[in-house]
Amino acid sequence: MSTETRPVRTGRPRSIPASDTEHSPREQILDAAAALFVENGFTATPTRAIAERVGIRQASLYYHFANKEEMLDELLTASVRPGLEVVRSLEALVPASASAAGALHAALILDTTTLIKAAHNFAILWLLPEVQGERYNSFRTERQELLHVYGRLGGAAATEAVAATVSEEQLGAIIIHLTELISHLRRTGEPDPVYLEVIAATVLRACGLDAAAIEAAIAESQRLRM
Amino acid sequence: MSTETRPVRTGRPRSIPASDTEHSPREQILDAAAALFVENGFTATPTRAIAERVGIRQASLYYHFANKEEMLDELLTASVRPGLEVVRSLEALVPASASAAGALHAALILDTTTLIKAAHNFAILWLLPEVQGERYNSFRTERQELLHVYGRLGGAAATEAVAATVSEEQLGAIIIHLTELISHLRRTGEPDPVYLEVIAATVLRACGLDAAAIEAAIAESQRLRM
C-alpha cells in the first residue's frame, strides 16, 4: 500500500511517536489530529496539541499543512474514499459477474470492516458542527457519490414492491446511514464484529429480500471477497 | 402543554427575543443554547453568545444554569425523553390492544415526527465529542432505555428467521439509529417528510415482515395514532 493512498495509518499509535520511521511526518500528523479531533472536537483541539502528540514543533506542523482545516479536510476524504472505491469496483461487476444483492452484501462487509478497523474512529468526524461550511464541499461530493452508488446497487437488488415505494436516493441514504452504525457504536467501546453481518443482512432485508435470497447473496458475497 | 415538560420551545426563534413573554427565561436560554451548539459546537460557543442571543446579561444566565454543561445535559435529556415516553406508552398496548408491528410503526412515526419538527436539530447534540464523559451518564441511561424498548418491540414484531439471527440489543441499535437518520438529513436542509414513512417501513422490513404484514401494520398504526 503506497503512502499516497493511505494518509491515515492503520496501526495503533506508538507510545514514542518520535521513533516512528514507518510513517511519514504527514501521516503522523494526520494520525494525531484524527485522535484528538475524535476525542475533543475540532475547535477544542489546538494545533499545539497535535504537534505535541507527534513530538514535533508547532512550526514544523505548518510545513506540512496550512492549517487545521486542511487536516480535517484530508481526514474527511480519507474516511469516505476507500469505501467509495470498494463499492464502485463491486458495482462494476454487476450484472456480468455478480448479482446486485451479492455485490451489495460484499460492499457492505468491506466498507464496515474498514470502519471497525480504522486506528481512530475518524469516520465520525463529518458530524462535527464545524463540518458545515463550503470548505468541506469536496468531501460532501464524495460522500454523496457513495450514497448514489449504494442507492443504485440497492435499487438493483430491491424487490419490485420496495423499488416502487423507496427511491434510490432514499435507499442510498438508509444504506450509508446503516454502515455508519459501526462508527456510532465505536463511540462507546469496541463493537461486536457480528454487527458487520447484521448490518449487511439488514440492508438486504430493507431492499425487500426474503431469507432464501439473503442466504444466496451471502454465499455469493463470500466468493466475491475471496 | 405545561412548561415543566417542555424545556425546549417548538416555535421558531423570534427576531426580538427580549419581547418573548410566552416562554420562561429558562426555556429561552435553552433554545438559544440549542441553536448555537448545533451550529457551532459546544466548546466553540461561549456563554456570552448564548446570553446575547436571548438578550440578557451573562450574569442573569448563571441565575438559571450553573454552567454550559448543565444546559447541554438538559438539552440531551429533552432530545430523548419524549421519544422514550411515546414508545413506552405504545409498548404498554401490546399485546392486548395492539400488535407489536403496529405499535412499533406508530412509535417510529411519532418519534421521527418529533425529530423533524423540533425548532432546532438538537437531537444531533449527543454526537458532540464533548458528550463522552460521565457528566452525561443520565442521558446515556435514558437513550439506552429507548434502545431497549425499541429492541423489545422489534423482537416481538420480528419473524422467527430474524429473531434467530438478530438479538433484541442489535435490533434496538438498528432501530434507534434509523430514526436518527432524520437528524442527519436535517444537517443539510429540511428532510422530505416521506422519510418518516420510509424509515418506519424499513424498520418493519428489517424485522423480516413481508409486504402484506407491513401494510397491515401501517393500517393499525394509523388507528393507534388517532
Short mmCIF file of C-alpha atoms in Angstrom, two decimals:
data_model
loop_
_atom_site.label_atom_id
_atom_site.label_comp_id
_atom_site.label_asym_id
_atom_site.label_seq_id
_atom_site.Cartn_x
_atom_site.Cartn_y
_atom_site.Cartn_z
CA MET A 1 0.00 0.00 0.00
CA SER A 2 1.61 3.27 -1.05
CA THR A 3 1.78 6.20 1.33
CA GLU A 4 -0.03 8.27 -1.32
CA THR A 5 -3.26 6.36 -0.94
CA ARG A 6 -3.13 5.89 2.80
CA PRO A 7 -2.94 9.21 4.60
CA VAL A 8 -4.08 7.68 7.90
CA ARG A 9 -2.04 4.82 9.28
CA THR A 10 -3.93 1.75 10.35
CA GLY A 11 -1.64 0.62 13.19
CA ARG A 12 -2.08 1.60 16.83
CA PRO A 13 -0.39 4.84 17.89
CA ARG A 14 3.08 4.26 19.34
CA SER A 15 3.98 5.36 22.81
CA ILE A 16 7.02 7.22 21.45
CA PRO A 17 5.80 8.82 18.24
CA ALA A 18 9.22 10.43 17.51
CA SER A 19 10.67 6.95 16.87
CA ASP A 20 8.09 6.26 14.17
CA THR A 21 10.07 5.75 10.98
CA GLU A 22 7.46 3.71 9.13
CA HIS A 23 5.12 6.63 8.57
CA SER A 24 5.81 9.98 7.02
CA PRO A 25 5.56 13.09 9.19
CA ARG A 26 2.41 13.97 7.26
CA GLU A 27 0.82 10.64 8.18
CA GLN A 28 1.87 11.01 11.81
CA ILE A 29 0.31 14.47 11.96
CA LEU A 30 -2.95 13.22 10.46
CA ASP A 31 -2.99 10.30 12.88
CA ALA A 32 -2.56 12.62 15.86
CA ALA A 33 -5.14 15.08 14.52
CA ALA A 34 -7.66 12.26 13.98
CA ALA A 35 -7.23 11.00 17.55
CA LEU A 36 -7.59 14.47 19.07
CA PHE A 37 -10.48 15.63 16.87
CA VAL A 38 -12.41 12.44 17.71
CA GLU A 39 -11.71 12.80 21.42
CA ASN A 40 -12.05 16.54 21.95
CA GLY A 41 -13.58 18.03 18.82
CA PHE A 42 -12.13 20.42 16.26
CA THR A 43 -12.28 23.84 17.89
CA ALA A 44 -11.19 22.36 21.23
CA THR A 45 -8.01 20.91 19.67
CA PRO A 46 -5.20 23.48 19.36
CA THR A 47 -2.58 22.75 16.68
CA ARG A 48 -0.04 22.86 19.56
CA ALA A 49 -1.66 19.69 20.99
CA ILE A 50 -1.33 17.94 17.62
CA ALA A 51 2.35 18.91 17.36
CA GLU A 52 2.99 17.72 20.93
CA ARG A 53 1.39 14.36 20.27
CA VAL A 54 3.57 13.80 17.21
CA GLY A 55 6.64 15.05 19.06
CA ILE A 56 7.46 17.90 16.67
CA ARG A 57 7.46 21.67 16.98
CA GLN A 58 4.34 23.58 16.04
CA ALA A 59 6.26 25.37 13.28
CA SER A 60 7.15 22.02 11.65
CA LEU A 61 3.47 21.21 11.51
CA TYR A 62 2.81 24.23 9.31
CA TYR A 63 5.44 22.95 6.91
CA HIS A 64 3.06 20.07 6.10
CA PHE A 65 -0.37 21.69 6.50
CA ALA A 66 -1.51 25.28 6.05
CA ASN A 67 -3.97 24.97 8.95
CA LYS A 68 -6.22 22.62 10.98
CA GLU A 69 -8.97 22.87 8.37
CA GLU A 70 -6.66 21.26 5.80
CA MET A 71 -6.00 18.35 8.17
CA LEU A 72 -9.71 17.85 8.81
CA ASP A 73 -10.45 18.05 5.09
CA GLU A 74 -7.92 15.32 4.37
CA LEU A 75 -9.26 13.12 7.18
CA LEU A 76 -12.83 13.52 5.92
CA THR A 77 -11.77 12.46 2.44
CA ALA A 78 -9.83 9.50 3.87
CA SER A 79 -12.96 8.45 5.77
CA VAL A 80 -15.10 8.14 2.65
CA ARG A 81 -12.79 7.47 -0.35
CA PRO A 82 -11.72 3.84 0.36
CA GLY A 83 -15.37 2.86 0.82
CA LEU A 84 -16.31 4.61 -2.39
CA GLU A 85 -13.59 2.78 -4.33
CA VAL A 86 -14.64 -0.60 -2.92
CA VAL A 87 -18.34 -0.09 -3.64
CA ARG A 88 -17.64 1.24 -7.16
CA SER A 89 -15.42 -1.73 -8.04
CA LEU A 90 -18.11 -4.15 -6.86
CA GLU A 91 -20.82 -2.26 -8.74
CA ALA A 92 -18.70 -2.69 -11.91
CA LEU A 93 -19.15 -6.48 -11.63
CA VAL A 94 -22.96 -6.22 -11.89
CA PRO A 95 -24.65 -7.86 -13.74
CA ALA A 96 -21.98 -9.76 -15.73
CA SER A 97 -20.08 -11.43 -12.89
CA ALA A 98 -22.16 -10.64 -9.78
CA SER A 99 -25.77 -10.11 -8.78
CA ALA A 100 -26.69 -6.72 -7.31
CA ALA A 101 -27.57 -8.36 -3.95
CA GLY A 102 -24.27 -10.28 -3.78
CA ALA A 103 -22.22 -7.21 -4.73
CA LEU A 104 -24.14 -5.05 -2.25
CA HIS A 105 -23.54 -7.52 0.57
CA ALA A 106 -19.81 -7.75 -0.24
CA ALA A 107 -19.55 -3.96 -0.46
CA LEU A 108 -21.21 -3.57 2.95
CA ILE A 109 -18.94 -6.11 4.64
CA LEU A 110 -15.79 -4.50 3.20
CA ASP A 111 -16.94 -0.94 3.93
CA THR A 112 -17.95 -1.65 7.55
CA THR A 113 -14.75 -3.68 8.10
CA THR A 114 -12.79 -0.52 7.25
CA LEU A 115 -14.91 1.44 9.72
CA ILE A 116 -14.44 -1.06 12.56
CA LYS A 117 -10.67 -1.50 12.00
CA ALA A 118 -9.52 2.09 11.49
CA ALA A 119 -6.96 3.15 14.11
CA HIS A 120 -9.21 6.01 15.20
CA ASN A 121 -12.94 6.38 14.83
CA PHE A 122 -12.40 9.24 12.41
CA ALA A 123 -15.38 8.32 10.22
CA ILE A 124 -17.41 10.14 12.89
CA LEU A 125 -15.67 13.45 12.14
CA TRP A 126 -18.10 14.54 9.46
CA LEU A 127 -20.66 15.00 12.25
CA LEU A 128 -18.60 17.76 13.86
CA PRO A 129 -20.58 21.01 13.81
CA GLU A 130 -17.57 22.65 12.15
CA VAL A 131 -18.06 20.49 9.02
CA GLN A 132 -20.95 22.54 7.67
CA GLY A 133 -19.33 25.25 5.58
CA GLU A 134 -18.33 25.24 1.90
CA ARG A 135 -14.76 24.49 2.98
CA TYR A 136 -15.63 20.79 3.04
CA ASN A 137 -17.70 20.59 -0.16
CA SER A 138 -15.32 18.22 -1.90
CA PHE A 139 -15.75 15.69 0.95
CA ARG A 140 -19.52 16.12 0.74
CA THR A 141 -19.42 15.47 -3.00
CA GLU A 142 -17.60 12.17 -2.43
CA ARG A 143 -19.98 11.15 0.34
CA GLN A 144 -22.93 11.96 -1.93
CA GLU A 145 -21.35 9.81 -4.64
CA LEU A 146 -21.01 6.91 -2.19
CA LEU A 147 -24.69 7.39 -1.34
CA HIS A 148 -25.58 7.26 -5.03
CA VAL A 149 -23.59 4.09 -5.73
CA TYR A 150 -25.20 2.40 -2.72
CA GLY A 151 -28.59 3.66 -3.89
CA ARG A 152 -28.10 2.23 -7.38
CA LEU A 153 -26.93 -1.14 -6.02
CA GLY A 154 -29.80 -1.18 -3.53
CA GLY A 155 -32.30 -0.23 -6.23
CA ALA A 156 -31.00 -3.00 -8.49
CA ALA A 157 -31.19 -5.55 -5.65
CA ALA A 158 -34.62 -4.40 -4.39
CA THR A 159 -37.83 -6.27 -4.92
CA GLU A 160 -40.47 -4.63 -7.10
CA ALA A 161 -42.57 -3.76 -4.03
CA VAL A 162 -39.66 -1.90 -2.38
CA ALA A 163 -38.44 -0.26 -5.60
CA ALA A 164 -41.98 1.06 -6.12
CA THR A 165 -42.07 2.84 -2.73
CA VAL A 166 -38.46 3.70 -1.89
CA SER A 167 -36.37 5.80 -4.29
CA GLU A 168 -32.71 5.06 -4.97
CA GLU A 169 -31.83 8.30 -3.18
CA GLN A 170 -33.74 7.19 -0.06
CA LEU A 171 -32.30 3.70 -0.24
CA GLY A 172 -28.78 5.14 -0.58
CA ALA A 173 -29.33 7.39 2.46
CA ILE A 174 -30.58 4.42 4.50
CA ILE A 175 -27.72 2.13 3.42
CA ILE A 176 -24.90 4.59 4.05
CA HIS A 177 -26.51 5.53 7.37
CA LEU A 178 -26.69 1.85 8.41
CA THR A 179 -22.97 1.35 7.66
CA GLU A 180 -22.28 4.31 9.94
CA LEU A 181 -23.87 2.50 12.86
CA ILE A 182 -20.37 0.99 13.31
CA SER A 183 -18.86 4.44 13.95
CA HIS A 184 -21.64 5.26 16.40
CA LEU A 185 -21.10 2.03 18.32
CA ARG A 186 -17.36 2.72 18.43
CA ARG A 187 -18.01 5.88 20.45
CA THR A 188 -18.77 3.74 23.49
CA GLY A 189 -16.36 0.84 23.03
CA GLU A 190 -15.33 -1.86 20.55
CA PRO A 191 -18.41 -3.02 18.64
CA ASP A 192 -19.07 -6.75 18.37
CA PRO A 193 -17.87 -7.73 14.84
CA VAL A 194 -21.16 -9.61 14.42
CA TYR A 195 -22.64 -6.17 13.63
CA LEU A 196 -20.94 -6.28 10.21
CA GLU A 197 -23.04 -9.31 9.21
CA VAL A 198 -26.15 -7.94 10.94
CA ILE A 199 -25.92 -4.60 9.11
CA ALA A 200 -25.35 -6.26 5.72
CA ALA A 201 -28.32 -8.62 6.21
CA THR A 202 -30.47 -5.73 7.47
CA VAL A 203 -29.73 -3.76 4.30
CA LEU A 204 -30.80 -6.72 2.16
CA ARG A 205 -34.00 -7.00 4.22
CA ALA A 206 -34.53 -3.26 3.73
CA CYS A 207 -34.38 -3.99 -0.01
CA GLY A 208 -37.22 -6.48 0.47
CA LEU A 209 -35.19 -9.69 0.09
CA ASP A 210 -36.54 -12.81 1.80
CA ALA A 211 -34.48 -15.27 3.85
CA ALA A 212 -33.60 -17.52 0.89
CA ALA A 213 -32.49 -14.59 -1.29
CA ILE A 214 -30.36 -13.23 1.56
CA GLU A 215 -28.70 -16.62 2.07
CA ALA A 216 -27.83 -16.77 -1.63
CA ALA A 217 -26.44 -13.22 -1.54
CA ILE A 218 -24.25 -14.05 1.49
CA ALA A 219 -22.79 -17.11 -0.28
CA GLU A 220 -22.07 -15.04 -3.39
CA SER A 221 -20.59 -12.23 -1.28
CA GLN A 222 -18.12 -14.68 0.29
CA ARG A 223 -16.93 -15.73 -3.16
CA LEU A 224 -16.65 -12.11 -4.32
CA ARG A 225 -14.46 -11.26 -1.34
CA MET A 226 -12.02 -14.15 -1.81
CA MET B 1 -48.61 21.55 27.33
CA SER B 2 -47.05 22.60 30.62
CA THR B 3 -43.74 24.42 30.72
CA GLU B 4 -42.43 21.70 33.06
CA THR B 5 -42.42 19.01 30.41
CA ARG B 6 -41.26 21.12 27.50
CA PRO B 7 -37.88 22.68 28.20
CA VAL B 8 -37.32 23.47 24.53
CA ARG B 9 -39.89 25.59 22.74
CA THR B 10 -41.14 24.30 19.44
CA GLY B 11 -41.82 27.64 17.72
CA ARG B 12 -39.32 29.47 15.54
CA PRO B 13 -36.92 31.82 17.34
CA ARG B 14 -38.16 35.41 17.43
CA SER B 15 -36.25 38.24 15.91
CA ILE B 16 -36.57 40.21 19.15
CA PRO B 17 -36.05 37.62 21.87
CA ALA B 18 -36.50 40.16 24.69
CA SER B 19 -40.17 40.51 23.77
CA ASP B 20 -40.77 36.78 24.25
CA THR B 21 -43.31 36.53 27.04
CA GLU B 22 -44.68 33.08 26.13
CA HIS B 23 -41.59 31.23 27.25
CA SER B 24 -39.75 31.33 30.56
CA PRO B 25 -36.23 32.76 30.64
CA ARG B 26 -35.01 29.19 31.23
CA GLU B 27 -36.69 27.99 28.04
CA GLN B 28 -35.35 30.92 26.06
CA ILE B 29 -31.83 30.19 27.26
CA LEU B 30 -32.12 26.52 26.31
CA ASP B 31 -33.49 27.47 22.92
CA ALA B 32 -30.56 29.79 22.25
CA ALA B 33 -28.06 27.25 23.56
CA ALA B 34 -29.55 24.53 21.32
CA ALA B 35 -29.29 26.71 18.22
CA LEU B 36 -25.70 27.73 18.93
CA PHE B 37 -24.48 24.27 19.99
CA VAL B 38 -25.95 22.75 16.80
CA GLU B 39 -24.44 25.46 14.63
CA ASN B 40 -21.00 25.94 16.20
CA GLY B 41 -20.45 23.12 18.68
CA PHE B 42 -20.15 23.17 22.45
CA THR B 43 -16.61 24.38 23.14
CA ALA B 44 -16.88 26.96 20.36
CA THR B 45 -20.00 28.51 21.96
CA PRO B 46 -19.19 30.97 24.77
CA THR B 47 -21.95 31.54 27.35
CA ARG B 48 -21.69 35.20 26.38
CA ALA B 49 -23.03 34.30 22.91
CA ILE B 50 -25.99 32.46 24.48
CA ALA B 51 -26.81 35.45 26.71
CA GLU B 52 -26.57 37.82 23.74
CA ARG B 53 -28.92 35.70 21.65
CA VAL B 54 -31.52 35.71 24.43
CA GLY B 55 -31.00 39.41 25.06
CA ILE B 56 -29.99 39.10 28.73
CA ARG B 57 -26.79 39.77 30.61
CA GLN B 58 -24.33 36.89 31.10
CA ALA B 59 -24.79 37.13 34.87
CA SER B 60 -28.56 36.51 34.50
CA LEU B 61 -27.77 33.32 32.64
CA TYR B 62 -25.96 31.94 35.68
CA TYR B 63 -29.07 32.56 37.76
CA HIS B 64 -30.77 29.80 35.75
CA PHE B 65 -27.88 27.44 34.97
CA ALA B 66 -24.66 26.69 36.86
CA ASN B 67 -22.73 26.31 33.59
CA LYS B 68 -22.91 25.33 29.91
CA GLU B 69 -22.65 21.62 30.78
CA GLU B 70 -25.95 21.87 32.66
CA MET B 71 -27.63 23.37 29.59
CA LEU B 72 -26.26 20.64 27.34
CA ASP B 73 -27.32 17.97 29.82
CA GLU B 74 -30.87 19.29 29.83
CA LEU B 75 -30.98 19.50 26.03
CA LEU B 76 -29.72 15.92 25.70
CA THR B 77 -32.42 14.69 28.05
CA ALA B 78 -35.04 16.71 26.15
CA SER B 79 -33.87 15.08 22.91
CA VAL B 80 -34.55 11.54 24.11
CA ARG B 81 -37.25 11.66 26.83
CA PRO B 82 -40.33 12.49 24.70
CA GLY B 83 -39.49 9.63 22.34
CA LEU B 84 -38.98 7.27 25.25
CA GLU B 85 -42.37 8.18 26.72
CA VAL B 86 -44.15 7.69 23.39
CA VAL B 87 -42.52 4.34 22.67
CA ARG B 88 -43.15 3.09 26.22
CA SER B 89 -46.82 4.03 26.10
CA LEU B 90 -47.25 2.21 22.80
CA GLU B 91 -45.37 -0.85 24.10
CA ALA B 92 -47.86 -0.95 27.00
CA LEU B 93 -50.67 -1.63 24.49
CA VAL B 94 -49.00 -4.85 23.27
CA PRO B 95 -50.41 -7.48 23.01
CA ALA B 96 -53.87 -6.68 24.47
CA SER B 97 -54.84 -3.74 22.24
CA ALA B 98 -52.09 -3.58 19.61
CA SER B 99 -49.78 -5.87 17.70
CA ALA B 100 -46.03 -5.39 18.16
CA ALA B 101 -45.66 -4.43 14.48
CA GLY B 102 -48.50 -1.87 14.63
CA ALA B 103 -47.21 -0.34 17.87
CA LEU B 104 -43.65 -0.24 16.52
CA HIS B 105 -44.76 1.53 13.35
CA ALA B 106 -46.78 4.09 15.31
CA ALA B 107 -43.88 4.65 17.72
CA LEU B 108 -41.49 5.25 14.82
CA ILE B 109 -43.79 7.75 13.09
CA LEU B 110 -44.35 9.71 16.32
CA ASP B 111 -40.68 9.62 17.33
CA THR B 112 -39.38 10.75 13.92
CA THR B 113 -42.11 13.42 13.69
CA THR B 114 -40.66 14.93 16.87
CA LEU B 115 -37.19 14.84 15.33
CA ILE B 116 -38.27 16.51 12.09
CA LYS B 117 -40.39 19.21 13.79
CA ALA B 118 -38.12 20.33 16.66
CA ALA B 119 -37.22 24.02 16.39
CA HIS B 120 -33.53 23.16 16.29
CA ASN B 121 -31.86 19.94 15.25
CA PHE B 122 -30.74 19.37 18.83
CA ALA B 123 -31.17 15.57 18.67
CA ILE B 124 -27.78 15.65 16.94
CA LEU B 125 -26.08 17.07 20.06
CA TRP B 126 -25.30 13.69 21.61
CA LEU B 127 -22.75 13.23 18.80
CA LEU B 128 -20.67 16.17 20.03
CA PRO B 129 -17.22 14.92 21.09
CA GLU B 130 -17.78 16.67 24.43
CA VAL B 131 -20.64 14.25 25.27
CA GLN B 132 -18.34 11.37 26.23
CA GLY B 133 -17.63 11.88 29.92
CA GLU B 134 -19.55 10.62 32.94
CA ARG B 135 -21.17 14.03 33.21
CA TYR B 136 -23.83 12.90 30.72
CA ASN B 137 -24.43 9.39 32.05
CA SER B 138 -28.05 10.05 32.95
CA PHE B 139 -28.79 10.98 29.31
CA ARG B 140 -26.99 7.84 28.15
CA THR B 141 -29.10 5.74 30.52
CA GLU B 142 -32.31 7.14 29.00
CA ARG B 143 -31.03 6.60 25.47
CA GLN B 144 -30.09 3.04 26.34
CA GLU B 145 -33.60 2.54 27.73
CA LEU B 146 -35.11 3.83 24.46
CA LEU B 147 -32.87 1.36 22.62
CA HIS B 148 -34.14 -1.46 24.85
CA VAL B 149 -37.82 -0.62 24.37
CA TYR B 150 -37.32 -0.45 20.60
CA GLY B 151 -35.40 -3.73 20.77
CA ARG B 152 -38.20 -5.46 22.69
CA LEU B 153 -40.87 -4.16 20.28
CA GLY B 154 -38.72 -5.13 17.30
CA GLY B 155 -38.04 -8.56 18.75
CA ALA B 156 -41.76 -9.11 19.34
CA ALA B 157 -42.59 -7.99 15.80
CA ALA B 158 -39.76 -9.94 14.14
CA THR B 159 -40.20 -13.10 12.14
CA GLU B 160 -38.66 -16.28 13.56
CA ALA B 161 -35.84 -16.17 10.99
CA VAL B 162 -34.84 -12.65 12.04
CA ALA B 163 -35.29 -13.23 15.77
CA ALA B 164 -32.98 -16.26 15.46
CA THR B 165 -30.12 -14.22 13.96
CA VAL B 166 -30.54 -10.68 15.31
CA SER B 167 -30.65 -10.06 19.08
CA GLU B 168 -33.02 -7.52 20.65
CA GLU B 169 -29.97 -5.41 21.54
CA GLN B 170 -28.84 -5.35 17.90
CA LEU B 171 -32.37 -4.71 16.66
CA GLY B 172 -32.74 -1.84 19.15
CA ALA B 173 -29.44 -0.30 17.99
CA ILE B 174 -30.54 -0.54 14.35
CA ILE B 175 -34.00 0.90 15.00
CA ILE B 176 -32.89 3.88 17.10
CA HIS B 177 -30.11 4.54 14.57
CA LEU B 178 -32.62 4.53 11.69
CA THR B 179 -34.83 7.08 13.47
CA GLU B 180 -31.76 9.30 13.79
CA LEU B 181 -31.40 9.41 10.01
CA ILE B 182 -33.85 12.33 10.27
CA SER B 183 -31.39 14.35 12.37
CA HIS B 184 -28.59 13.57 9.94
CA LEU B 185 -30.67 14.67 6.96
CA ARG B 186 -31.57 17.88 8.81
CA ARG B 187 -27.92 18.89 8.86
CA THR B 188 -28.09 19.70 5.16
CA GLY B 189 -31.64 21.02 4.82
CA GLU B 190 -35.28 20.17 5.53
CA PRO B 191 -35.75 16.42 5.00
CA ASP B 192 -38.64 15.27 2.81
CA PRO B 193 -41.39 14.17 5.26
CA VAL B 194 -41.77 10.99 3.19
CA TYR B 195 -38.68 9.77 5.08
CA LEU B 196 -40.87 9.22 8.17
CA GLU B 197 -42.88 6.56 6.32
CA VAL B 198 -39.80 5.17 4.58
CA ILE B 199 -37.92 4.74 7.86
CA ALA B 200 -40.88 3.09 9.61
CA ALA B 201 -41.41 0.64 6.72
CA THR B 202 -37.66 -0.05 6.56
CA VAL B 203 -37.64 -0.97 10.25
CA LEU B 204 -40.51 -3.42 9.67
CA ARG B 205 -38.60 -4.92 6.72
CA ALA B 206 -35.51 -5.16 8.97
CA CYS B 207 -37.72 -7.23 11.31
CA GLY B 208 -38.40 -9.58 8.41
CA LEU B 209 -42.01 -8.55 7.71
CA ASP B 210 -43.30 -9.06 4.18
CA ALA B 211 -45.32 -6.55 2.16
CA ALA B 212 -48.73 -7.77 3.40
CA ALA B 213 -47.67 -7.71 7.06
CA ILE B 214 -46.25 -4.21 6.64
CA GLU B 215 -49.49 -3.00 5.04
CA ALA B 216 -51.48 -4.37 7.98
CA ALA B 217 -49.11 -2.73 10.47
CA ILE B 218 -49.43 0.65 8.72
CA ALA B 219 -53.24 0.46 8.87
CA GLU B 220 -53.12 -0.44 12.56
CA SER B 221 -50.56 2.31 13.22
CA GLN B 222 -52.92 4.91 11.73
CA ARG B 223 -55.69 3.81 14.11
CA LEU B 224 -53.30 3.85 17.10
CA ARG B 225 -52.23 7.41 16.33
CA MET B 226 -55.79 8.78 16.04
#
